Amino acid sequence: MSNQKKEKHTISVLVNDEPGALARVIGLFSGRGYNIDSLTVAPVNLSKKYSRIIIVTYGTKLIIEQIIHSLERLIQVKKVIDLTFNNSTDERELALVKIKIKKNKNHLLKKIIKSFKAKLIYKNSDKYIFEITNSPDIINSFIIELNKISIIDVSRTGLIAILKN
């Protein structure tokens, strides 16, 4: 059993939007020594007061099953779905990236921005801030390319996901 491969899983958790719900979900992970790579939470149904928590974690099939069953036992939790399988989800992340540009790098910057379809949201004499929404892998590639110019700062939202069907 210990030689099972750890895989990335994206888990959607629908919870009652009430104080302590997020803390209980996070506590379940930390209490069992599971790591959370990404966590996003926001209200999704205002009339019923539900929030959706999207958690990205790594684990063997057995560990992920344990996580899901433990989440389902929490009183605040209404529904748990592993969004990982069968390419059945759309996943996105938003990043804001601030760079400092040198005049000899303008051509490279234009090429990168065009190829990644990033949006310019701020510019002054030598600093730019770009917004990009895409998969985490594409955003990572965008950041790697911009490092060739000089990244000052990066802010990322964390993964959001939704079932296609």
Backbone as a printed PyTorch tensor [residue, N CA C, xyz], in Angstrom:
tensor([[[  0.8150,  -1.1990,   0.0000],
         [  0.0000,   0.0000,   0.0000],
         [  0.8570,   1.2620,   0.0000]],

        [[  1.9890,   1.2680,   0.6780],
         [  2.7910,   2.4810,   0.7900],
         [  3.4790,   2.8470,  -0.5160]],

        [[  3.4930,   1.9470,  -1.5090],
         [  4.1160,   2.2620,  -2.7850],
         [  3.1230,   2.8430,  -3.7890]],

        [[  1.9030,   3.1450,  -3.3500],
         [  0.9290,   3.7840,  -4.2380],
         [  1.4240,   5.1790,  -4.6070]],

        [[  1.1150,   5.5800,  -5.8190],
         [  1.5480,   6.8780,  -6.3300],
         [  0.6730,   7.9940,  -5.7660]],

        [[  1.3210,   9.0750,  -5.3120],
         [  0.5810,  10.2590,  -4.8860],
         [  0.2140,  11.0630,  -6.1230]],

        [[ -1.0520,  11.4650,  -6.1920],
         [ -1.5430,  12.2380,  -7.3230],
         [ -2.2370,  13.4960,  -6.8280]],

        [[ -2.2550,  14.5080,  -7.6980],
         [ -2.9490,  15.7600,  -7.3850],
         [ -4.4500,  15.5360,  -7.4820]],

        [[ -5.1790,  16.0440,  -6.5050],
         [ -6.6410,  15.9790,  -6.5160],
         [ -7.2060,  17.3520,  -6.2020]],

        [[ -8.2710,  17.6900,  -6.9220],
         [ -9.0140,  18.9240,  -6.6820],
         [-10.3480,  18.5120,  -6.0830]],

        [[-10.5930,  18.9690,  -4.8680],
         [-11.7840,  18.5650,  -4.1260],
         [-12.6680,  19.7850,  -3.8890]],

        [[-13.9430,  19.6430,  -4.2550],
         [-14.9390,  20.6880,  -4.0350],
         [-15.7490,  20.3230,  -2.7960]],

        [[-15.8610,  21.2860,  -1.8750],
         [-16.5930,  21.0560,  -0.6290],
         [-17.6290,  22.1670,  -0.4770]],

        [[-18.9050,  21.7900,  -0.5320],
         [-19.9960,  22.7390,  -0.3160],
         [-20.3130,  22.7360,   1.1760]],

        [[-20.2460,  23.9220,   1.7870],
         [-20.4440,  24.0190,   3.2410],
         [-21.4700,  25.0950,   3.5710]],

        [[-22.0510,  24.9830,   4.7640],
         [-22.8690,  26.0700,   5.2920],
         [-21.9570,  27.2690,   5.4850]],

        [[-22.4040,  28.4340,   5.0430],
         [-21.6150,  29.6570,   5.1950],
         [-21.8420,  30.1930,   6.6070]],

        [[-21.0280,  29.6970,   7.5320],
         [-21.1640,  30.0830,   8.9330],
         [-19.7880,  30.1320,   9.5760]],

        [[-19.6510,  30.8940,  10.6510],
         [-18.3560,  30.9890,  11.3190],
         [-17.8430,  29.6060,  11.7460]],

        [[-16.5750,  29.3600,  11.4670],
         [-15.9480,  28.1150,  11.8980],
         [-15.9630,  26.9970,  10.8720]],

        [[-16.7690,  27.1130,   9.8230],
         [-16.8530,  26.0270,   8.8310],
         [-15.5130,  25.8160,   8.1370]],

        [[-14.8900,  26.8850,   7.6720],
         [-13.5900,  26.7700,   7.0070],
         [-12.5310,  26.2450,   7.9770]],

        [[-12.5610,  26.7220,   9.2010],
         [-11.5800,  26.2670,  10.2000],
         [-11.6920,  24.7630,  10.4480]],

        [[-12.8980,  24.2410,  10.4640],
         [-13.0790,  22.8010,  10.6770],
         [-12.5400,  21.9940,   9.5060]],

        [[-12.7620,  22.4930,   8.2770],
         [-12.2500,  21.7960,   7.0930],
         [-10.7220,  21.8130,   7.0970]],

        [[-10.1390,  22.9670,   7.3440],
         [ -8.6810,  23.0720,   7.3890],
         [ -8.1250,  22.2380,   8.5380]],

        [[ -8.8030,  22.2630,   9.6740],
         [ -8.3670,  21.4910,  10.8350],
         [ -8.3330,  20.0020,  10.5560]],

        [[ -9.2670,  19.5350,   9.7480],
         [ -9.2810,  18.1260,   9.3620],
         [ -7.9910,  17.7720,   8.6280]],

        [[ -7.5490,  18.6390,   7.7320],
         [ -6.3070,  18.3890,   6.9830],
         [ -5.0880,  18.4470,   7.9020]],

        [[ -4.9700,  19.5210,   8.6790],
         [ -3.7790,  19.6720,   9.5180],
         [ -3.7340,  18.6240,  10.6250]],

        [[ -4.8960,  18.2620,  11.1530],
         [ -4.9460,  17.2670,  12.2200],
         [ -4.4870,  15.8840,  11.7810]],

        [[ -4.5970,  15.5990,  10.5020],
         [ -4.1800,  14.2950,   9.9740],
         [ -2.8710,  14.3630,   9.2000]],

        [[ -2.2580,  15.5420,   9.1610],
         [ -0.9680,  15.6910,   8.4930],
         [ -1.0450,  15.7590,   6.9800]],

        [[ -2.2170,  16.1280,   6.4360],
         [ -2.3710,  16.2800,   4.9950],
         [ -2.0380,  17.7150,   4.6160]],

        [[ -1.4130,  17.8990,   3.4770],
         [ -1.0440,  19.2310,   3.0210],
         [ -2.0940,  19.7770,   2.0520]],

        [[ -2.3210,  21.0740,   2.1100],
         [ -3.1820,  21.7700,   1.1640],
         [ -2.2730,  22.6150,   0.2820]],

        [[ -2.2880,  22.3510,  -1.0310],
         [ -1.4730,  23.1270,  -1.9700],
         [ -2.1590,  24.4090,  -2.3920]],

        [[ -3.4810,  24.3880,  -2.4710],
         [ -4.2400,  25.5690,  -2.8590],
         [ -5.5960,  25.4970,  -2.1770]],

        [[ -6.0980,  26.6680,  -1.7780],
         [ -7.3850,  26.7410,  -1.0920],
         [ -8.0860,  28.0250,  -1.5150]],

        [[ -9.2990,  27.8880,  -2.0140],
         [-10.1270,  29.0600,  -2.3080],
         [-11.4950,  28.8200,  -1.6870]],

        [[-12.1260,  29.9080,  -1.2860],
         [-13.4590,  29.7950,  -0.6910],
         [-14.2410,  31.0610,  -1.0110]],

        [[-15.5170,  30.8700,  -1.3470],
         [-16.3890,  32.0110,  -1.6320],
         [-17.8390,  31.5720,  -1.5240]],

        [[-18.7360,  32.5110,  -1.2040],
         [-20.1690,  32.1890,  -1.1970],
         [-20.6320,  31.8210,  -2.6000]],

        [[-21.5230,  30.8170,  -2.6930],
         [-22.0300,  30.3990,  -4.0070],
         [-23.5510,  30.4010,  -4.0780]],

        [[-24.2150,  30.3990,  -2.9560],
         [-25.6700,  30.4300,  -2.9440],
         [-26.0850,  31.3000,  -1.7640]],

        [[-26.3860,  32.5590,  -2.0730],
         [-26.6550,  33.5100,  -1.0030],
         [-27.9700,  33.2460,  -0.2900]],

        [[-28.9660,  32.7310,  -0.9970],
         [-30.2650,  32.4950,  -0.3520],
         [-30.1870,  31.3400,   0.6460]],

        [[-29.4080,  30.3060,   0.3290],
         [-29.2610,  29.1800,   1.2480],
         [-28.0170,  29.3100,   2.1250]],

        [[-27.2320,  30.3440,   1.8890],
         [-26.0220,  30.6330,   2.6680],
         [-25.0170,  29.4830,   2.6180]],

        [[-24.6410,  29.1020,   1.3930],
         [-23.6110,  28.0890,   1.1770],
         [-22.3560,  28.7560,   0.6170]],

        [[-21.2160,  28.1730,   0.9370],
         [-19.9450,  28.5460,   0.3390],
         [-19.3110,  27.2990,  -0.2570]],

        [[-18.4840,  27.5170,  -1.2730],
         [-17.7470,  26.4030,  -1.8730],
         [-16.2680,  26.5890,  -1.5620]],

        [[-15.6760,  25.5140,  -1.0790],
         [-14.2410,  25.4830,  -0.8170],
         [-13.6240,  24.5720,  -1.8680]],

        [[-12.6210,  25.0800,  -2.5780],
         [-11.8790,  24.2640,  -3.5400],
         [-10.5030,  24.0240,  -2.9390]],

        [[-10.1760,  22.7450,  -2.7640],
         [ -8.9140,  22.3500,  -2.1450],
         [ -8.1110,  21.5280,  -3.1480]],

        [[ -6.8510,  21.8870,  -3.3190],
         [ -5.9320,  21.0810,  -4.1160],
         [ -4.9650,  20.4270,  -3.1430]],

        [[ -4.8790,  19.1000,  -3.2360],
         [ -4.0010,  18.3390,  -2.3540],
         [ -3.4040,  17.1660,  -3.1240]],

        [[ -2.4100,  16.5390,  -2.5610],
         [ -1.7910,  15.3530,  -3.1600],
         [ -1.9560,  14.1880,  -2.1980]],

        [[ -2.1730,  13.0100,  -2.7620],
         [ -2.2670,  11.8270,  -1.9210],
         [ -2.4940,  10.5810,  -2.7450]],

        [[ -2.3170,   9.4460,  -2.0960],
         [ -2.6270,   8.1760,  -2.7430],
         [ -4.1460,   8.0480,  -2.8170]],

        [[ -4.6130,   7.0800,  -3.5660],
         [ -6.0570,   6.8530,  -3.6780],
         [ -6.6750,   6.6410,  -2.2970]],

        [[ -6.0130,   5.8880,  -1.4580],
         [ -6.5100,   5.6050,  -0.1100],
         [ -6.5950,   6.8830,   0.7340]],

        [[ -5.5760,   7.6950,   0.6800],
         [ -5.5680,   8.9340,   1.4650],
         [ -6.6760,   9.8700,   0.9970]],

        [[ -6.8470,  10.0070,  -0.3210],
         [ -7.9030,  10.8870,  -0.8480],
         [ -9.2770,  10.3760,  -0.4290]],

        [[ -9.4850,   9.0630,  -0.4760],
         [-10.7530,   8.4940,  -0.0090],
         [-10.9770,   8.8110,   1.4610]],

        [[ -9.9250,   8.7050,   2.2800],
         [-10.0460,   9.0320,   3.7060],
         [-10.3990,  10.5030,   3.9060]],

        [[ -9.7540,  11.3730,   3.1390],
         [-10.0400,  12.8080,   3.2360],
         [-11.5060,  13.0740,   2.9070]],

        [[-11.9800,  12.5080,   1.8050],
         [-13.3700,  12.7380,   1.3710],
         [-14.3590,  12.2180,   2.4140]],

        [[-14.1390,  11.0270,   2.9230],
         [-15.0540,  10.4690,   3.9340],
         [-15.0290,  11.2930,   5.2150]],

        [[-13.8600,  11.7730,   5.6010],
         [-13.7660,  12.6150,   6.8010],
         [-14.4940,  13.9420,   6.5900]],

        [[-14.3450,  14.5330,   5.4070],
         [-15.0490,  15.7810,   5.1060],
         [-16.5510,  15.5810,   5.1440]],

        [[-17.0250,  14.4790,   4.5770],
         [-18.4670,  14.2050,   4.5280],
         [-19.0750,  14.0570,   5.9200]],

        [[-18.2750,  13.7100,   6.9140],
         [-18.7840,  13.5390,   8.2820],
         [-18.9170,  14.8650,   9.0410]],

        [[-18.3090,  15.9240,   8.5250],
         [-18.4170,  17.2160,   9.2100],
         [-19.8420,  17.7590,   9.0720]],

        [[-20.4010,  18.2700,  10.1460],
         [-21.7750,  18.7560,  10.1690],
         [-21.9940,  19.9020,   9.1820]],

        [[-21.0140,  20.7900,   9.0270],
         [-21.1620,  21.9540,   8.1510],
         [-21.1320,  21.5940,   6.6660]],

        [[-20.6320,  20.4010,   6.3350],
         [-20.4380,  20.0060,   4.9430],
         [-21.7230,  19.4490,   4.3510]],

        [[-22.1110,  19.9740,   3.1900],
         [-23.3150,  19.5220,   2.4830],
         [-22.9850,  18.5360,   1.3680]],

        [[-21.8500,  18.7390,   0.6780],
         [-21.5030,  17.8830,  -0.4470],
         [-20.0000,  17.9510,  -0.7020]],

        [[-19.4010,  16.7960,  -1.0370],
         [-17.9830,  16.7170,  -1.3680],
         [-17.8470,  16.0140,  -2.7130]],

        [[-17.0890,  16.6200,  -3.6200],
         [-16.8700,  16.0140,  -4.9370],
         [-15.3820,  16.0780,  -5.2610]],

        [[-14.8050,  14.9480,  -5.6750],
         [-13.4410,  14.9420,  -6.2030],
         [-13.5560,  15.3130,  -7.6770]],

        [[-13.0730,  16.4910,  -8.0350],
         [-13.2160,  17.0220,  -9.3940],
         [-12.1190,  16.5480, -10.3420]],

        [[-11.3010,  15.6330,  -9.9150],
         [-10.0820,  15.2710, -10.6200],
         [-10.2940,  14.4160, -11.8600]],

        [[-11.3200,  13.6090, -11.9160],
         [-11.3880,  12.5250, -12.8890],
         [-12.0060,  12.8900, -14.2250]],

        [[-11.5910,  12.1680, -15.2580],
         [-12.2110,  12.1530, -16.5920],
         [-12.2750,  13.5110, -17.2770]],

        [[-11.3340,  14.3860, -16.9680],
         [-11.3360,  15.7030, -17.6150],
         [-12.7230,  16.3350, -17.5470]],

        [[-13.3960,  16.1480, -16.4310],
         [-14.7890,  16.5900, -16.2980],
         [-14.9170,  17.9840, -15.6910]],

        [[-13.7940,  18.6650, -15.4930],
         [-13.8640,  19.9910, -14.8840],
         [-13.1090,  21.0190, -15.7090]],

        [[-13.4880,  22.2580, -15.5040],
         [-12.7100,  23.3930, -15.9800],
         [-12.0320,  23.9870, -14.7570]],

        [[-10.7210,  24.1710, -14.8440],
         [ -9.9450,  24.7290, -13.7420],
         [ -9.2740,  26.0100, -14.2080]],

        [[ -9.3180,  27.0220, -13.3570],
         [ -8.7050,  28.3060, -13.6650],
         [ -8.0910,  28.9050, -12.4000]],

        [[ -7.1600,  29.7940, -12.6550],
         [ -6.5450,  30.5690, -11.5960],
         [ -6.2880,  31.9590, -12.1650]],

        [[ -6.2850,  32.9550, -11.3150],
         [ -5.9880,  34.3260, -11.7160],
         [ -4.6730,  34.7290, -11.0710]],

        [[ -3.8340,  35.4200, -11.8470],
         [ -2.5830,  35.9440, -11.2940],
         [ -2.4040,  37.3880, -11.7360]],

        [[ -1.8630,  38.1800, -10.8400],
         [ -1.4100,  39.5280, -11.1460],
         [  0.1070,  39.5000, -11.0320]],

        [[  0.7920,  40.0010, -12.0620],
         [  2.2530,  39.9480, -12.0910],
         [  2.7910,  41.3430, -12.3740]],

        [[  3.6310,  41.8430, -11.4540],
         [  4.2540,  43.1570, -11.6290],
         [  5.6940,  42.9640, -12.0810]],

        [[  6.0710,  43.6770, -13.1380],
         [  7.4430,  43.5700, -13.6440],
         [  8.0480,  44.9540, -13.8060]],

        [[  9.3620,  44.9790, -13.8280],
         [ 10.1100,  46.1930, -14.1500],
         [ 10.7970,  45.9220, -15.4770]],

        [[ 10.5740,  46.7870, -16.4400],
         [ 11.0640,  46.5490, -17.8020],
         [ 12.2750,  47.4280, -18.1050]],

        [[ 13.2280,  46.8210, -18.7790],
         [ 14.3570,  47.5770, -19.3310],
         [ 14.0360,  47.8070, -20.8020]],

        [[ 14.4420,  48.9390, -21.3320],
         [ 14.0750,  49.3140, -22.6980],
         [ 14.4460,  48.2430, -23.7290]],

        [[ 15.5360,  47.5520, -23.5430],
         [ 15.9510,  46.5380, -24.5180],
         [ 15.1280,  45.2510, -24.4260]],

        [[ 14.1830,  45.1810, -23.4980],
         [ 13.3520,  43.9830, -23.3220],
         [ 11.9130,  44.1840, -23.8220]],

        [[ 11.5990,  45.3330, -24.4010],
         [ 10.2290,  45.6190, -24.8610],
         [  9.7250,  44.5910, -25.8620]],

        [[ 10.5540,  44.2260, -26.8190],
         [ 10.1400,  43.2620, -27.8420],
         [  9.8040,  41.9110, -27.1980]],

        [[ 10.6460,  41.4590, -26.2670],
         [ 10.4040,  40.1940, -25.5700],
         [  9.1100,  40.2700, -24.7740]],

        [[  8.8830,  41.3940, -24.0960],
         [  7.6540,  41.5640, -23.3170],
         [  6.4170,  41.4590, -24.2150]],

        [[  6.4220,  42.1420, -25.3310],
         [  5.2670,  42.1050, -26.2450],
         [  5.0000,  40.6820, -26.7270]],

        [[  6.0500,  39.9570, -27.0290],
         [  5.9130,  38.5750, -27.5040],
         [  5.2880,  37.6860, -26.4180]],

        [[  5.7590,  37.8180, -25.1960],
         [  5.2520,  37.0090, -24.0780],
         [  3.7800,  37.3310, -23.8140]],

        [[  3.4670,  38.6140, -23.7360],
         [  2.0980,  39.0440, -23.4260],
         [  1.1260,  38.5490, -24.4980]],

        [[  1.5280,  38.6630, -25.7450],
         [  0.6660,  38.2110, -26.8410],
         [  0.4690,  36.6990, -26.7970]],

        [[  1.5300,  35.9400, -26.5850],
         [  1.4100,  34.4770, -26.6180],
         [  0.5860,  33.9330, -25.4540]],

        [[  0.5940,  34.6190, -24.3070],
         [ -0.1700,  34.1500, -23.1460],
         [ -1.5120,  34.8570, -22.9940]],

        [[ -1.7940,  35.8110, -23.8590],
         [ -3.0560,  36.5630, -23.8340],
         [ -3.2910,  37.2300, -22.4800]],

        [[ -2.2160,  37.7910, -21.9350],
         [ -2.3170,  38.5140, -20.6720],
         [ -2.8540,  39.9140, -20.9300]],

        [[ -3.4280,  40.4940, -19.8960],
         [ -4.0590,  41.8140, -20.0090],
         [ -3.2570,  42.8220, -19.1830]],

        [[ -2.8970,  43.9270, -19.8070],
         [ -2.2160,  45.0090, -19.1040],
         [ -3.2380,  45.7470, -18.2460]],

        [[ -2.9700,  45.8670, -16.9400],
         [ -3.9170,  46.5930, -16.0780],
         [ -3.3020,  47.8390, -15.4390]],

        [[ -1.9580,  47.9840, -15.5410],
         [ -1.3020,  49.1830, -14.9940],
         [  0.0310,  49.3660, -15.6890]],

        [[  0.3760,  50.6580, -15.9330],
         [  1.6700,  50.9660, -16.5500],
         [  2.1260,  52.3370, -16.0910]],

        [[  3.4030,  52.4280, -15.7340],
         [  4.0270,  53.7350, -15.5760],
         [  5.3300,  53.6950, -16.3760]],

        [[  6.2670,  54.5350, -16.1030],
         [  7.4470,  54.6450, -16.9690],
         [  8.2130,  53.3310, -17.1560]],

        [[  8.3780,  52.5530, -16.1070],
         [  9.1440,  51.3040, -16.2470],
         [  8.5220,  50.0910, -15.5520]],

        [[  7.3460,  50.2670, -14.9690],
         [  6.6780,  49.1510, -14.2920],
         [  5.3380,  48.8570, -14.9590]],

        [[  5.0440,  47.5630, -15.0310],
         [  3.7960,  47.0890, -15.6210],
         [  3.1780,  46.0660, -14.6840]],

        [[  1.8420,  46.0210, -14.6770],
         [  1.1400,  44.9390, -13.9820],
         [  0.2250,  44.2800, -15.0080]],

        [[  0.3320,  42.9490, -15.0740],
         [ -0.4720,  42.1630, -16.0030],
         [ -1.3770,  41.2170, -15.2340]],

        [[ -2.5240,  40.9550, -15.8410],
         [ -3.4840,  39.9870, -15.3130],
         [ -3.5550,  38.8290, -16.2930]],

        [[ -3.5460,  37.6100, -15.7500],
         [ -3.7050,  36.4270, -16.5850],
         [ -4.6270,  35.4550, -15.8630]],

        [[ -5.5720,  34.9020, -16.6120],
         [ -6.4660,  33.8660, -16.1010],
         [ -6.2850,  32.6470, -16.9770]],

        [[ -5.8930,  31.5350, -16.3510],
         [ -5.6640,  30.3080, -17.1110],
         [ -5.4400,  29.1660, -16.1290]],

        [[ -5.0010,  28.0320, -16.6420],
         [ -4.6780,  26.8960, -15.7700],
         [ -3.4040,  27.2240, -14.9940]],

        [[ -3.2120,  26.6050, -13.8260],
         [ -1.9910,  26.8570, -13.0560],
         [ -0.7120,  26.5730, -13.8500]],

        [[ -0.7120,  25.5540, -14.6990],
         [  0.4780,  25.2410, -15.4910],
         [  0.8120,  26.3710, -16.4630]],

        [[ -0.1940,  26.9220, -17.1110],
         [  0.0240,  28.0310, -18.0450],
         [  0.5120,  29.2700, -17.2860]],

        [[ -0.0740,  29.5330, -16.1370],
         [  0.3660,  30.6790, -15.3280],
         [  1.8060,  30.4890, -14.8810]],

        [[  2.1670,  29.2780, -14.4930],
         [  3.5630,  29.0090, -14.1250],
         [  4.4930,  29.3010, -15.2980]],

        [[  4.1060,  28.8720, -16.4970],
         [  4.9210,  29.1340, -17.6960],
         [  5.0340,  30.6340, -17.9640]],

        [[  3.9400,  31.3640, -17.8010],
         [  3.9330,  32.8170, -17.9780],
         [  4.9230,  33.4750, -17.0160]],

        [[  4.8910,  33.0590, -15.7700],
         [  5.7930,  33.6250, -14.7610],
         [  7.2520,  33.2960, -15.0970]],

        [[  7.5140,  32.0870, -15.5430],
         [  8.8800,  31.6970, -15.9400],
         [  9.3740,  32.5950, -17.0750]],

        [[  8.4980,  32.8370, -18.0540],
         [  8.8880,  33.6930, -19.1830],
         [  9.1250,  35.1360, -18.7210]],

        [[  8.2750,  35.6530, -17.8500],
         [  8.4510,  37.0290, -17.3770],
         [  9.6770,  37.1770, -16.4830]],

        [[ 10.1220,  36.0790, -15.8730],
         [ 11.3530,  36.1470, -15.0760],
         [ 12.5500,  36.5270, -15.9380]],

        [[ 12.4740,  36.2990, -17.2320],
         [ 13.5410,  36.7010, -18.1520],
         [ 13.6350,  38.2200, -18.2610]],

        [[ 12.5600,  38.8990, -17.8560],
         [ 12.5200,  40.3660, -17.9230],
         [ 12.8210,  40.9730, -16.5520]],

        [[ 12.2170,  40.4850, -15.5080],
         [ 12.4310,  40.9530, -14.1370],
         [ 11.1110,  41.1090, -13.4020]],

        [[ 10.6940,  40.0610, -12.7410],
         [  9.4650,  40.0990, -11.9510],
         [  9.7510,  40.7910, -10.6230]],

        [[  8.8300,  41.6650, -10.2460],
         [  8.9160,  42.3290,  -8.9470],
         [  8.0450,  41.6070,  -7.9260]],

        [[  6.8120,  41.2560,  -8.3550],
         [  5.8670,  40.6500,  -7.4210],
         [  4.8280,  39.8360,  -8.1830]],

        [[  4.2860,  38.8180,  -7.5030],
         [  3.2330,  37.9710,  -8.0580],
         [  2.1840,  37.7530,  -6.9810]],

        [[  0.9170,  37.8400,  -7.3670],
         [ -0.1900,  37.5070,  -6.4750],
         [ -1.1200,  36.5660,  -7.2390]],

        [[ -1.4630,  35.4360,  -6.6110],
         [ -2.3130,  34.4310,  -7.2680],
         [ -3.5170,  34.1200,  -6.3940]],

        [[ -4.6330,  33.7860,  -7.0700],
         [ -5.8700,  33.5320,  -6.3410],
         [ -5.9560,  32.1420,  -5.7480]],

        [[ -5.2970,  31.1820,  -6.3180],
         [ -5.5550,  29.7860,  -5.9960],
         [ -6.5490,  29.2330,  -7.0060]],

        [[ -6.6020,  27.9500,  -7.1100],
         [ -7.3980,  27.2840,  -8.1330],
         [ -8.8950,  27.3740,  -7.8530]],

        [[ -9.6690,  27.6160,  -8.9060],
         [-11.1170,  27.4440,  -8.8450],
         [-11.4830,  26.4100,  -9.9130]],

        [[-12.5490,  25.6750,  -9.6820],
         [-12.9330,  24.6080, -10.6140],
         [-14.4350,  24.4170, -10.5790]],

        [[-14.9520,  23.8930, -11.6930],
         [-16.3760,  23.6090, -11.7820],
         [-16.5640,  22.4120, -12.7010]],

        [[-17.5640,  21.5850, -12.3950],
         [-17.8830,  20.4380, -13.2560],
         [-18.4280,  20.9300, -14.5870]],

        [[-18.0260,  20.2870, -15.6690],
         [-18.5380,  20.6550, -16.9990],
         [-19.9700,  20.1780, -17.1820]],

        [[-20.3150,  19.0330, -16.6270],
         [-21.6630,  18.4640, -16.8080],
         [-22.5550,  18.7470, -15.6230]]])
